[in-house]
């Protein structure tokens, strides 16, 4: 409670400092690697051009944070948000696909059914909080494919491995748009599409936001 009170005082000081109408101050935001690199950073670059007096501190990591203890203003996270102490603003749901490199598929013919994934080398991601491997979400249901690699920490490492022919990966479409355009990855099992994962912008309930934070929240939700 004392920490929250101090945060309120700090927020009041920032509001006083921004009386001129030009938002100032520092915003600390935490985000996972795929959304951070492919969605948030391009948005922040645009935001910074029109708000040069706001300093942005960005943590790109797939670990959860404690807003009060770690001192963050905002976070962007995947999945359903059940924590009632947080306010969640929907940023949209994004589809995932299964991808492999042309070189890998030349040696391992593309699967025609979900069952044939058992014959393939697959690249999985281990959730940092639970240590549980993230299941693949297909139109026919969840699947835990046999993994040749289990990645911890950085989701983008899975894309690098897939691009280099290490195996198949299930990943957000927006995260592999460049690789698809260059022909470095191709989609397989397109008929098993149908899964999407939601992302939310989070901030603590009951904490007074500075004008700078309010401005960034409105910008990100609109974008």
mmCIF file with all atom_site columns, C-alpha atoms in Angstrom:
data_model
loop_
_atom_site.group_PDB
_atom_site.id
_atom_site.type_symbol
_atom_site.label_atom_id
_atom_site.label_alt_id
_atom_site.label_comp_id
_atom_site.label_asym_id
_atom_site.label_entity_id
_atom_site.label_seq_id
_atom_site.pdbx_PDB_ins_code
_atom_site.Cartn_x
_atom_site.Cartn_y
_atom_site.Cartn_z
_atom_site.occupancy
_atom_site.B_iso_or_equiv
_atom_site.pdbx_formal_charge
_atom_site.auth_seq_id
_atom_site.auth_comp_id
_atom_site.auth_asym_id
_atom_site.auth_atom_id
_atom_site.pdbx_PDB_model_num
ATOM 1   C CA . UNK A 1 1   ? 0.000  0.000   0.000   1.00 0.00 ? 1   UNK A CA 1
ATOM 2   C CA . UNK A 1 2   ? 2.882  2.371   0.781   1.00 0.00 ? 2   UNK A CA 1
ATOM 3   C CA . UNK A 1 3   ? 4.441  1.658   -2.599  1.00 0.00 ? 3   UNK A CA 1
ATOM 4   C CA . UNK A 1 4   ? 1.122  2.400   -4.327  1.00 0.00 ? 4   UNK A CA 1
ATOM 5   C CA . UNK A 1 5   ? 0.842  5.654   -2.379  1.00 0.00 ? 5   UNK A CA 1
ATOM 6   C CA . UNK A 1 6   ? 4.333  6.653   -3.453  1.00 0.00 ? 6   UNK A CA 1
ATOM 7   C CA . UNK A 1 7   ? 3.413  5.822   -7.048  1.00 0.00 ? 7   UNK A CA 1
ATOM 8   C CA . UNK A 1 8   ? 0.403  8.134   -6.743  1.00 0.00 ? 8   UNK A CA 1
ATOM 9   C CA . UNK A 1 9   ? 2.625  10.927  -5.426  1.00 0.00 ? 9   UNK A CA 1
ATOM 10  C CA . UNK A 1 10  ? 5.082  10.392  -8.257  1.00 0.00 ? 10  UNK A CA 1
ATOM 11  C CA . UNK A 1 11  ? 2.209  10.462  -10.728 1.00 0.00 ? 11  UNK A CA 1
ATOM 12  C CA . UNK A 1 12  ? 0.974  13.737  -9.256  1.00 0.00 ? 12  UNK A CA 1
ATOM 13  C CA . UNK A 1 13  ? 4.428  15.250  -9.618  1.00 0.00 ? 13  UNK A CA 1
ATOM 14  C CA . UNK A 1 14  ? 4.523  14.167  -13.275 1.00 0.00 ? 14  UNK A CA 1
ATOM 15  C CA . UNK A 1 15  ? 1.100  15.724  -13.878 1.00 0.00 ? 15  UNK A CA 1
ATOM 16  C CA . UNK A 1 16  ? 2.269  19.022  -12.381 1.00 0.00 ? 16  UNK A CA 1
ATOM 17  C CA . UNK A 1 17  ? 5.340  18.908  -14.568 1.00 0.00 ? 17  UNK A CA 1
ATOM 18  C CA . UNK A 1 18  ? 3.139  18.577  -17.656 1.00 0.00 ? 18  UNK A CA 1
ATOM 19  C CA . UNK A 1 19  ? 0.879  21.580  -17.021 1.00 0.00 ? 19  UNK A CA 1
ATOM 20  C CA . UNK A 1 20  ? 2.132  23.229  -20.193 1.00 0.00 ? 20  UNK A CA 1
ATOM 21  C CA . UNK A 1 21  ? 0.011  20.799  -22.252 1.00 0.00 ? 21  UNK A CA 1
ATOM 22  C CA . UNK A 1 22  ? 3.014  19.022  -23.728 1.00 0.00 ? 22  UNK A CA 1
ATOM 23  C CA . UNK A 1 23  ? 3.184  15.547  -22.174 1.00 0.00 ? 23  UNK A CA 1
ATOM 24  C CA . UNK A 1 24  ? 6.433  14.774  -20.420 1.00 0.00 ? 24  UNK A CA 1
ATOM 25  C CA . UNK A 1 25  ? 7.833  12.051  -18.253 1.00 0.00 ? 25  UNK A CA 1
ATOM 26  C CA . UNK A 1 26  ? 8.943  8.440   -18.446 1.00 0.00 ? 26  UNK A CA 1
ATOM 27  C CA . UNK A 1 27  ? 6.804  5.426   -19.363 1.00 0.00 ? 27  UNK A CA 1
ATOM 28  C CA . UNK A 1 28  ? 7.970  1.921   -18.510 1.00 0.00 ? 28  UNK A CA 1
ATOM 29  C CA . UNK A 1 29  ? 6.368  -0.840  -20.575 1.00 0.00 ? 29  UNK A CA 1
ATOM 30  C CA . UNK A 1 30  ? 6.920  -4.609  -20.629 1.00 0.00 ? 30  UNK A CA 1
ATOM 31  C CA . UNK A 1 31  ? 6.183  -6.770  -23.693 1.00 0.00 ? 31  UNK A CA 1
ATOM 32  C CA . UNK A 1 32  ? 6.935  -10.243 -25.059 1.00 0.00 ? 32  UNK A CA 1
ATOM 33  C CA . UNK A 1 33  ? 9.380  -10.712 -27.906 1.00 0.00 ? 33  UNK A CA 1
ATOM 34  C CA . UNK A 1 34  ? 7.115  -11.373 -30.944 1.00 0.00 ? 34  UNK A CA 1
ATOM 35  C CA . UNK A 1 35  ? 4.706  -8.532  -30.218 1.00 0.00 ? 35  UNK A CA 1
ATOM 36  C CA . UNK A 1 36  ? 7.542  -6.313  -29.065 1.00 0.00 ? 36  UNK A CA 1
ATOM 37  C CA . UNK A 1 37  ? 9.625  -6.589  -32.223 1.00 0.00 ? 37  UNK A CA 1
ATOM 38  C CA . UNK A 1 38  ? 6.874  -6.775  -34.814 1.00 0.00 ? 38  UNK A CA 1
ATOM 39  C CA . UNK A 1 39  ? 4.072  -4.630  -33.374 1.00 0.00 ? 39  UNK A CA 1
ATOM 40  C CA . UNK A 1 40  ? 5.068  -2.479  -30.403 1.00 0.00 ? 40  UNK A CA 1
ATOM 41  C CA . UNK A 1 41  ? 8.459  -1.089  -31.463 1.00 0.00 ? 41  UNK A CA 1
ATOM 42  C CA . UNK A 1 42  ? 7.181  0.174   -34.845 1.00 0.00 ? 42  UNK A CA 1
ATOM 43  C CA . UNK A 1 43  ? 4.267  1.798   -33.007 1.00 0.00 ? 43  UNK A CA 1
ATOM 44  C CA . UNK A 1 44  ? 6.551  3.399   -30.404 1.00 0.00 ? 44  UNK A CA 1
ATOM 45  C CA . UNK A 1 45  ? 8.779  4.812   -33.132 1.00 0.00 ? 45  UNK A CA 1
ATOM 46  C CA . UNK A 1 46  ? 5.729  6.580   -34.585 1.00 0.00 ? 46  UNK A CA 1
ATOM 47  C CA . UNK A 1 47  ? 4.569  7.695   -31.116 1.00 0.00 ? 47  UNK A CA 1
ATOM 48  C CA . UNK A 1 48  ? 7.985  9.131   -30.247 1.00 0.00 ? 48  UNK A CA 1
ATOM 49  C CA . UNK A 1 49  ? 8.025  11.325  -33.360 1.00 0.00 ? 49  UNK A CA 1
ATOM 50  C CA . UNK A 1 50  ? 4.969  13.226  -32.122 1.00 0.00 ? 50  UNK A CA 1
ATOM 51  C CA . UNK A 1 51  ? 5.810  13.086  -28.399 1.00 0.00 ? 51  UNK A CA 1
ATOM 52  C CA . UNK A 1 52  ? 9.535  13.890  -28.187 1.00 0.00 ? 52  UNK A CA 1
ATOM 53  C CA . UNK A 1 53  ? 9.393  14.837  -24.481 1.00 0.00 ? 53  UNK A CA 1
ATOM 54  C CA . UNK A 1 54  ? 8.279  11.382  -23.338 1.00 0.00 ? 54  UNK A CA 1
ATOM 55  C CA . UNK A 1 55  ? 11.015 8.899   -22.467 1.00 0.00 ? 55  UNK A CA 1
ATOM 56  C CA . UNK A 1 56  ? 10.108 5.262   -23.220 1.00 0.00 ? 56  UNK A CA 1
ATOM 57  C CA . UNK A 1 57  ? 11.704 2.416   -21.260 1.00 0.00 ? 57  UNK A CA 1
ATOM 58  C CA . UNK A 1 58  ? 10.877 -0.907  -22.937 1.00 0.00 ? 58  UNK A CA 1
ATOM 59  C CA . UNK A 1 59  ? 11.484 -4.357  -21.472 1.00 0.00 ? 59  UNK A CA 1
ATOM 60  C CA . UNK A 1 60  ? 11.259 -7.024  -24.187 1.00 0.00 ? 60  UNK A CA 1
ATOM 61  C CA . UNK A 1 61  ? 10.975 -10.308 -22.368 1.00 0.00 ? 61  UNK A CA 1
ATOM 62  C CA . UNK A 1 62  ? 8.528  -13.190 -22.002 1.00 0.00 ? 62  UNK A CA 1
ATOM 63  C CA . UNK A 1 63  ? 8.554  -13.173 -18.197 1.00 0.00 ? 63  UNK A CA 1
ATOM 64  C CA . UNK A 1 64  ? 5.625  -11.780 -16.245 1.00 0.00 ? 64  UNK A CA 1
ATOM 65  C CA . UNK A 1 65  ? 6.233  -8.649  -14.175 1.00 0.00 ? 65  UNK A CA 1
ATOM 66  C CA . UNK A 1 66  ? 4.816  -7.196  -10.958 1.00 0.00 ? 66  UNK A CA 1
ATOM 67  C CA . UNK A 1 67  ? 3.668  -3.660  -11.723 1.00 0.00 ? 67  UNK A CA 1
ATOM 68  C CA . UNK A 1 68  ? 4.230  -2.305  -8.210  1.00 0.00 ? 68  UNK A CA 1
ATOM 69  C CA . UNK A 1 69  ? 7.416  -4.172  -7.338  1.00 0.00 ? 69  UNK A CA 1
ATOM 70  C CA . UNK A 1 70  ? 9.052  -3.724  -10.752 1.00 0.00 ? 70  UNK A CA 1
ATOM 71  C CA . UNK A 1 71  ? 7.799  -0.196  -11.372 1.00 0.00 ? 71  UNK A CA 1
ATOM 72  C CA . UNK A 1 72  ? 6.087  -0.651  -14.750 1.00 0.00 ? 72  UNK A CA 1
ATOM 73  C CA . UNK A 1 73  ? 3.252  1.481   -16.096 1.00 0.00 ? 73  UNK A CA 1
ATOM 74  C CA . UNK A 1 74  ? 2.036  -0.823  -18.872 1.00 0.00 ? 74  UNK A CA 1
ATOM 75  C CA . UNK A 1 75  ? 2.439  -4.370  -20.132 1.00 0.00 ? 75  UNK A CA 1
ATOM 76  C CA . UNK A 1 76  ? 1.293  -6.281  -23.200 1.00 0.00 ? 76  UNK A CA 1
ATOM 77  C CA . UNK A 1 77  ? 0.497  -9.936  -22.655 1.00 0.00 ? 77  UNK A CA 1
ATOM 78  C CA . UNK A 1 78  ? -0.912 -12.945 -24.481 1.00 0.00 ? 78  UNK A CA 1
ATOM 79  C CA . UNK A 1 79  ? -4.019 -14.876 -23.468 1.00 0.00 ? 79  UNK A CA 1
ATOM 80  C CA . UNK A 1 80  ? -7.058 -14.415 -21.265 1.00 0.00 ? 80  UNK A CA 1
ATOM 81  C CA . UNK A 1 81  ? -6.414 -12.035 -18.356 1.00 0.00 ? 81  UNK A CA 1
ATOM 82  C CA . UNK A 1 82  ? -7.981 -13.294 -15.111 1.00 0.00 ? 82  UNK A CA 1
ATOM 83  C CA . UNK A 1 83  ? -6.188 -10.983 -12.655 1.00 0.00 ? 83  UNK A CA 1
ATOM 84  C CA . UNK A 1 84  ? -8.909 -8.673  -11.281 1.00 0.00 ? 84  UNK A CA 1
ATOM 85  C CA . UNK A 1 85  ? -6.302 -6.154  -10.075 1.00 0.00 ? 85  UNK A CA 1
ATOM 86  C CA . UNK A 1 86  ? -5.492 -5.297  -13.700 1.00 0.00 ? 86  UNK A CA 1
ATOM 87  C CA . UNK A 1 87  ? -7.365 -3.447  -16.419 1.00 0.00 ? 87  UNK A CA 1
ATOM 88  C CA . UNK A 1 88  ? -7.052 -5.154  -19.815 1.00 0.00 ? 88  UNK A CA 1
ATOM 89  C CA . UNK A 1 89  ? -7.541 -3.309  -23.120 1.00 0.00 ? 89  UNK A CA 1
ATOM 90  C CA . UNK A 1 90  ? -7.990 -5.625  -26.077 1.00 0.00 ? 90  UNK A CA 1
ATOM 91  C CA . UNK A 1 91  ? -5.395 -5.237  -28.847 1.00 0.00 ? 91  UNK A CA 1
ATOM 92  C CA . UNK A 1 92  ? -6.875 -7.933  -31.078 1.00 0.00 ? 92  UNK A CA 1
ATOM 93  C CA . UNK A 1 93  ? -6.559 -11.652 -31.753 1.00 0.00 ? 93  UNK A CA 1
ATOM 94  C CA . UNK A 1 94  ? -3.933 -12.881 -34.188 1.00 0.00 ? 94  UNK A CA 1
ATOM 95  C CA . UNK A 1 95  ? -3.777 -16.123 -36.125 1.00 0.00 ? 95  UNK A CA 1
ATOM 96  C CA . UNK A 1 96  ? -0.966 -18.630 -35.969 1.00 0.00 ? 96  UNK A CA 1
ATOM 97  C CA . UNK A 1 97  ? 0.277  -20.911 -38.727 1.00 0.00 ? 97  UNK A CA 1
ATOM 98  C CA . UNK A 1 98  ? 2.737  -23.791 -39.103 1.00 0.00 ? 98  UNK A CA 1
ATOM 99  C CA . UNK A 1 99  ? 5.839  -23.012 -41.127 1.00 0.00 ? 99  UNK A CA 1
ATOM 100 C CA . UNK A 1 100 ? 8.982  -24.694 -42.377 1.00 0.00 ? 100 UNK A CA 1
ATOM 101 C CA . UNK A 1 101 ? 11.873 -23.825 -44.669 1.00 0.00 ? 101 UNK A CA 1
ATOM 102 C CA . UNK A 1 102 ? 12.007 -25.072 -48.280 1.00 0.00 ? 102 UNK A CA 1
ATOM 103 C CA . UNK A 1 103 ? 15.221 -26.919 -47.404 1.00 0.00 ? 103 UNK A CA 1
ATOM 104 C CA . UNK A 1 104 ? 13.615 -28.778 -44.508 1.00 0.00 ? 104 UNK A CA 1
ATOM 105 C CA . UNK A 1 105 ? 10.531 -29.657 -46.551 1.00 0.00 ? 105 UNK A CA 1
ATOM 106 C CA . UNK A 1 106 ? 12.716 -30.978 -49.379 1.00 0.00 ? 106 UNK A CA 1
ATOM 107 C CA . UNK A 1 107 ? 14.053 -33.594 -46.945 1.00 0.00 ? 107 UNK A CA 1
ATOM 108 C CA . UNK A 1 108 ? 10.833 -34.067 -44.963 1.00 0.00 ? 108 UNK A CA 1
ATOM 109 C CA . UNK A 1 109 ? 7.694  -33.948 -47.141 1.00 0.00 ? 109 UNK A CA 1
ATOM 110 C CA . UNK A 1 110 ? 5.083  -31.547 -45.796 1.00 0.00 ? 110 UNK A CA 1
ATOM 111 C CA . UNK A 1 111 ? 2.513  -33.146 -43.488 1.00 0.00 ? 111 UNK A CA 1
ATOM 112 C CA . UNK A 1 112 ? -0.960 -33.589 -44.970 1.00 0.00 ? 112 UNK A CA 1
ATOM 113 C CA . UNK A 1 113 ? -2.728 -34.247 -41.664 1.00 0.00 ? 113 UNK A CA 1
ATOM 114 C CA . UNK A 1 114 ? -2.164 -33.271 -38.032 1.00 0.00 ? 114 UNK A CA 1
ATOM 115 C CA . UNK A 1 115 ? -1.279 -36.897 -37.252 1.00 0.00 ? 115 UNK A CA 1
ATOM 116 C CA . UNK A 1 116 ? 1.671  -36.725 -39.649 1.00 0.00 ? 116 UNK A CA 1
ATOM 117 C CA . UNK A 1 117 ? 3.311  -34.063 -37.458 1.00 0.00 ? 117 UNK A CA 1
ATOM 118 C CA . UNK A 1 118 ? 4.483  -37.000 -35.322 1.00 0.00 ? 118 UNK A CA 1
ATOM 119 C CA . UNK A 1 119 ? 6.957  -37.833 -38.108 1.00 0.00 ? 119 UNK A CA 1
ATOM 120 C CA . UNK A 1 120 ? 8.471  -34.344 -38.125 1.00 0.00 ? 120 UNK A CA 1
ATOM 121 C CA . UNK A 1 121 ? 11.043 -32.386 -36.169 1.00 0.00 ? 121 UNK A CA 1
ATOM 122 C CA . UNK A 1 122 ? 9.124  -29.642 -34.370 1.00 0.00 ? 122 UNK A CA 1
ATOM 123 C CA . UNK A 1 123 ? 10.264 -26.560 -32.469 1.00 0.00 ? 123 UNK A CA 1
ATOM 124 C CA . UNK A 1 124 ? 8.436  -25.847 -29.212 1.00 0.00 ? 124 UNK A CA 1
ATOM 125 C CA . UNK A 1 125 ? 8.356  -23.006 -26.705 1.00 0.00 ? 125 UNK A CA 1
ATOM 126 C CA . UNK A 1 126 ? 8.480  -23.479 -22.933 1.00 0.00 ? 126 UNK A CA 1
ATOM 127 C CA . UNK A 1 127 ? 6.454  -20.974 -20.908 1.00 0.00 ? 127 UNK A CA 1
ATOM 128 C CA . UNK A 1 128 ? 8.816  -19.139 -18.520 1.00 0.00 ? 128 UNK A CA 1
ATOM 129 C CA . UNK A 1 129 ? 6.400  -19.010 -15.600 1.00 0.00 ? 129 UNK A CA 1
ATOM 130 C CA . UNK A 1 130 ? 5.078  -22.582 -15.555 1.00 0.00 ? 130 UNK A CA 1
ATOM 131 C CA . UNK A 1 131 ? 7.810  -24.461 -17.415 1.00 0.00 ? 131 UNK A CA 1
ATOM 132 C CA . UNK A 1 132 ? 5.026  -25.993 -19.541 1.00 0.00 ? 132 UNK A CA 1
ATOM 133 C CA . UNK A 1 133 ? 5.491  -26.410 -23.269 1.00 0.00 ? 133 UNK A CA 1
ATOM 134 C CA . UNK A 1 134 ? 3.042  -24.235 -25.208 1.00 0.00 ? 134 UNK A CA 1
ATOM 135 C CA . UNK A 1 135 ? 0.736  -26.599 -27.148 1.00 0.00 ? 135 UNK A CA 1
ATOM 136 C CA . UNK A 1 136 ? 0.092  -26.162 -30.833 1.00 0.00 ? 136 UNK A CA 1
ATOM 137 C CA . UNK A 1 137 ? -3.453 -24.979 -31.500 1.00 0.00 ? 137 UNK A CA 1
ATOM 138 C CA . UNK A 1 138 ? -5.025 -26.511 -34.600 1.00 0.00 ? 138 UNK A CA 1
ATOM 139 C CA . UNK A 1 139 ? -8.523 -26.420 -36.063 1.00 0.00 ? 139 UNK A CA 1
ATOM 140 C CA . UNK A 1 140 ? -8.878 -30.050 -34.967 1.00 0.00 ? 140 UNK A CA 1
ATOM 141 C CA . UNK A 1 141 ? -7.742 -29.310 -31.389 1.00 0.00 ? 141 UNK A CA 1
ATOM 142 C CA . UNK A 1 142 ? -4.628 -28.860 -29.273 1.00 0.00 ? 142 UNK A CA 1
ATOM 143 C CA . UNK A 1 143 ? -1.558 -30.943 -30.011 1.00 0.00 ? 143 UNK A CA 1
ATOM 144 C CA . UNK A 1 144 ? 1.768  -31.497 -28.269 1.00 0.00 ? 144 UNK A CA 1
ATOM 145 C CA . UNK A 1 145 ? 4.064  -32.344 -31.203 1.00 0.00 ? 145 UNK A CA 1
ATOM 146 C CA . UNK A 1 146 ? 7.362  -34.175 -30.717 1.00 0.00 ? 146 UNK A CA 1
ATOM 147 C CA . UNK A 1 147 ? 10.032 -31.523 -30.294 1.00 0.00 ? 147 UNK A CA 1
ATOM 148 C CA . UNK A 1 148 ? 13.540 -31.479 -31.662 1.00 0.00 ? 148 UNK A CA 1
ATOM 149 C CA . UNK A 1 149 ? 14.093 -28.154 -29.879 1.00 0.00 ? 149 UNK A CA 1
ATOM 150 C CA . UNK A 1 150 ? 12.514 -26.582 -26.821 1.00 0.00 ? 150 UNK A CA 1
ATOM 151 C CA . UNK A 1 151 ? 13.114 -22.852 -26.673 1.00 0.00 ? 151 UNK A CA 1
ATOM 152 C CA . UNK A 1 152 ? 13.071 -20.926 -23.410 1.00 0.00 ? 152 UNK A CA 1
ATOM 153 C CA . UNK A 1 153 ? 12.973 -17.159 -23.177 1.00 0.00 ? 153 UNK A CA 1
ATOM 154 C CA . UNK A 1 154 ? 12.972 -15.792 -26.718 1.00 0.00 ? 154 UNK A CA 1
ATOM 155 C CA . UNK A 1 155 ? 10.133 -16.834 -29.030 1.00 0.00 ? 155 UNK A CA 1
ATOM 156 C CA . UNK A 1 156 ? 11.939 -15.349 -32.036 1.00 0.00 ? 156 UNK A CA 1
ATOM 157 C CA . UNK A 1 157 ? 14.643 -18.011 -31.672 1.00 0.00 ? 157 UNK A CA 1
ATOM 158 C CA . UNK A 1 158 ? 12.086 -20.502 -33.008 1.00 0.00 ? 158 UNK A CA 1
ATOM 159 C CA . UNK A 1 159 ? 11.816 -18.523 -36.235 1.00 0.00 ? 159 UNK A CA 1
ATOM 160 C CA . UNK A 1 160 ? 15.595 -18.527 -36.662 1.00 0.00 ? 160 UNK A CA 1
ATOM 161 C CA . UNK A 1 161 ? 15.730 -22.299 -36.206 1.00 0.00 ? 161 UNK A CA 1
ATOM 162 C CA . UNK A 1 162 ? 12.874 -22.888 -38.644 1.00 0.00 ? 162 UNK A CA 1
ATOM 163 C CA . UNK A 1 163 ? 14.455 -20.577 -41.219 1.00 0.00 ? 163 UNK A CA 1
ATOM 164 C CA . UNK A 1 164 ? 17.701 -22.570 -40.955 1.00 0.00 ? 164 UNK A CA 1
ATOM 165 C CA . UNK A 1 165 ? 15.922 -25.865 -41.616 1.00 0.00 ? 165 UNK A CA 1
ATOM 166 C CA . UNK A 1 166 ? 15.801 -27.232 -38.057 1.00 0.00 ? 166 UNK A CA 1
ATOM 167 C CA . UNK A 1 167 ? 12.115 -28.161 -38.185 1.00 0.00 ? 167 UNK A CA 1
ATOM 168 C CA . UNK A 1 168 ? 8.536  -26.930 -38.197 1.00 0.00 ? 168 UNK A CA 1
ATOM 169 C CA . UNK A 1 169 ? 7.281  -24.089 -36.018 1.00 0.00 ? 169 UNK A CA 1
ATOM 170 C CA . UNK A 1 170 ? 3.867  -22.717 -35.099 1.00 0.00 ? 170 UNK A CA 1
ATOM 171 C CA . UNK A 1 171 ? 4.057  -18.946 -34.801 1.00 0.00 ? 171 UNK A CA 1
ATOM 172 C CA . UNK A 1 172 ? 2.040  -15.783 -35.344 1.00 0.00 ? 172 UNK A CA 1
ATOM 173 C CA . UNK A 1 173 ? 1.601  -14.842 -38.986 1.00 0.00 ? 173 UNK A CA 1
ATOM 174 C CA . UNK A 1 174 ? 2.784  -11.281 -38.376 1.00 0.00 ? 174 UNK A CA 1
ATOM 175 C CA . UNK A 1 175 ? 6.062  -12.566 -36.934 1.00 0.00 ? 175 UNK A CA 1
ATOM 176 C CA . UNK A 1 176 ? 7.086  -14.375 -40.137 1.00 0.00 ? 176 UNK A CA 1
ATOM 177 C CA . UNK A 1 177 ? 5.722  -11.972 -42.767 1.00 0.00 ? 177 UNK A CA 1
ATOM 178 C CA . UNK A 1 178 ? 9.227  -11.038 -43.961 1.00 0.00 ? 178 UNK A CA 1
ATOM 179 C CA . UNK A 1 179 ? 10.421 -14.652 -44.131 1.00 0.00 ? 179 UNK A CA 1
ATOM 180 C CA . UNK A 1 180 ? 7.332  -15.587 -46.160 1.00 0.00 ? 180 UNK A CA 1
ATOM 181 C CA . UNK A 1 181 ? 7.851  -12.694 -48.565 1.00 0.00 ? 181 UNK A CA 1
ATOM 182 C CA . UNK A 1 182 ? 11.487 -13.741 -49.092 1.00 0.00 ? 182 UNK A CA 1
ATOM 183 C CA . UNK A 1 183 ? 10.603 -17.415 -49.565 1.00 0.00 ? 183 UNK A CA 1
ATOM 184 C CA . UNK A 1 184 ? 12.619 -18.424 -46.496 1.00 0.00 ? 184 UNK A CA 1
ATOM 185 C CA . UNK A 1 185 ? 9.575  -20.074 -44.915 1.00 0.00 ? 185 UNK A CA 1
ATOM 186 C CA . UNK A 1 186 ? 6.423  -21.612 -46.360 1.00 0.00 ? 186 UNK A CA 1
ATOM 187 C CA . UNK A 1 187 ? 3.185  -22.584 -44.665 1.00 0.00 ? 187 UNK A CA 1
ATOM 188 C CA . UNK A 1 188 ? 2.147  -26.217 -44.204 1.00 0.00 ? 188 UNK A CA 1
ATOM 189 C CA . UNK A 1 189 ? -1.159 -27.698 -42.991 1.00 0.00 ? 189 UNK A CA 1
ATOM 190 C CA . UNK A 1 190 ? -3.077 -24.571 -43.962 1.00 0.00 ? 190 UNK A CA 1
ATOM 191 C CA . UNK A 1 191 ? -6.274 -26.580 -43.552 1.00 0.00 ? 191 UNK A CA 1
ATOM 192 C CA . UNK A 1 192 ? -5.583 -26.813 -39.812 1.00 0.00 ? 192 UNK A CA 1
ATOM 193 C CA . UNK A 1 193 ? -5.777 -23.059 -39.414 1.00 0.00 ? 193 UNK A CA 1
ATOM 194 C CA . UNK A 1 194 ? -8.435 -21.546 -37.216 1.00 0.00 ? 194 UNK A CA 1
ATOM 195 C CA . UNK A 1 195 ? -6.583 -20.807 -34.003 1.00 0.00 ? 195 UNK A CA 1
ATOM 196 C CA . UNK A 1 196 ? -5.842 -17.265 -32.897 1.00 0.00 ? 196 UNK A CA 1
ATOM 197 C CA . UNK A 1 197 ? -4.335 -15.827 -29.732 1.00 0.00 ? 197 UNK A CA 1
ATOM 198 C CA . UNK A 1 198 ? -5.476 -12.585 -28.064 1.00 0.00 ? 198 UNK A CA 1
ATOM 199 C CA . UNK A 1 199 ? -3.183 -9.813  -26.857 1.00 0.00 ? 199 UNK A CA 1
ATOM 200 C CA . UNK A 1 200 ? -4.062 -7.210  -24.221 1.00 0.00 ? 200 UNK A CA 1
ATOM 201 C CA . UNK A 1 201 ? -2.608 -3.951  -22.963 1.00 0.00 ? 201 UNK A CA 1
ATOM 202 C CA . UNK A 1 202 ? -2.517 -4.100  -19.151 1.00 0.00 ? 202 UNK A CA 1
ATOM 203 C CA . UNK A 1 203 ? -2.200 -1.582  -16.340 1.00 0.00 ? 203 UNK A CA 1
ATOM 204 C CA . UNK A 1 204 ? -2.990 -1.665  -12.605 1.00 0.00 ? 204 UNK A CA 1
ATOM 205 C CA . UNK A 1 205 ? -6.524 -0.922  -11.485 1.00 0.00 ? 205 UNK A CA 1
ATOM 206 C CA . UNK A 1 206 ? -6.859 2.059   -9.129  1.00 0.00 ? 206 UNK A CA 1
ATOM 207 C CA . UNK A 1 207 ? -3.530 3.685   -10.001 1.00 0.00 ? 207 UNK A CA 1
ATOM 208 C CA . UNK A 1 208 ? -3.739 7.237   -11.367 1.00 0.00 ? 208 UNK A CA 1
ATOM 209 C CA . UNK A 1 209 ? -2.120 7.406   -14.789 1.00 0.00 ? 209 UNK A CA 1
ATOM 210 C CA . UNK A 1 210 ? -0.017 10.343  -15.865 1.00 0.00 ? 210 UNK A CA 1
ATOM 211 C CA . UNK A 1 211 ? -1.071 12.270  -18.992 1.00 0.00 ? 211 UNK A CA 1
ATOM 212 C CA . UNK A 1 212 ? 1.832  10.661  -20.858 1.00 0.00 ? 212 UNK A CA 1
ATOM 213 C CA . UNK A 1 213 ? 0.657  7.135   -20.021 1.00 0.00 ? 213 UNK A CA 1
ATOM 214 C CA . UNK A 1 214 ? -2.930 7.981   -20.943 1.00 0.00 ? 214 UNK A CA 1
ATOM 215 C CA . UNK A 1 215 ? -1.729 9.341   -24.265 1.00 0.00 ? 215 UNK A CA 1
ATOM 216 C CA . UNK A 1 216 ? 0.233  6.153   -25.051 1.00 0.00 ? 216 UNK A CA 1
ATOM 217 C CA . UNK A 1 217 ? -2.652 3.881   -24.023 1.00 0.00 ? 217 UNK A CA 1
ATOM 218 C CA . UNK A 1 218 ? -5.033 5.730   -26.355 1.00 0.00 ? 218 UNK A CA 1
ATOM 219 C CA . UNK A 1 219 ? -2.451 5.637   -29.161 1.00 0.00 ? 219 UNK A CA 1
ATOM 220 C CA . UNK A 1 220 ? -1.802 1.873   -28.880 1.00 0.00 ? 220 UNK A CA 1
ATOM 221 C CA . UNK A 1 221 ? -5.464 0.891   -28.588 1.00 0.00 ? 221 UNK A CA 1
ATOM 222 C CA . UNK A 1 222 ? -6.395 3.019   -31.607 1.00 0.00 ? 222 UNK A CA 1
ATOM 223 C CA . UNK A 1 223 ? -3.468 1.695   -33.657 1.00 0.00 ? 223 UNK A CA 1
#
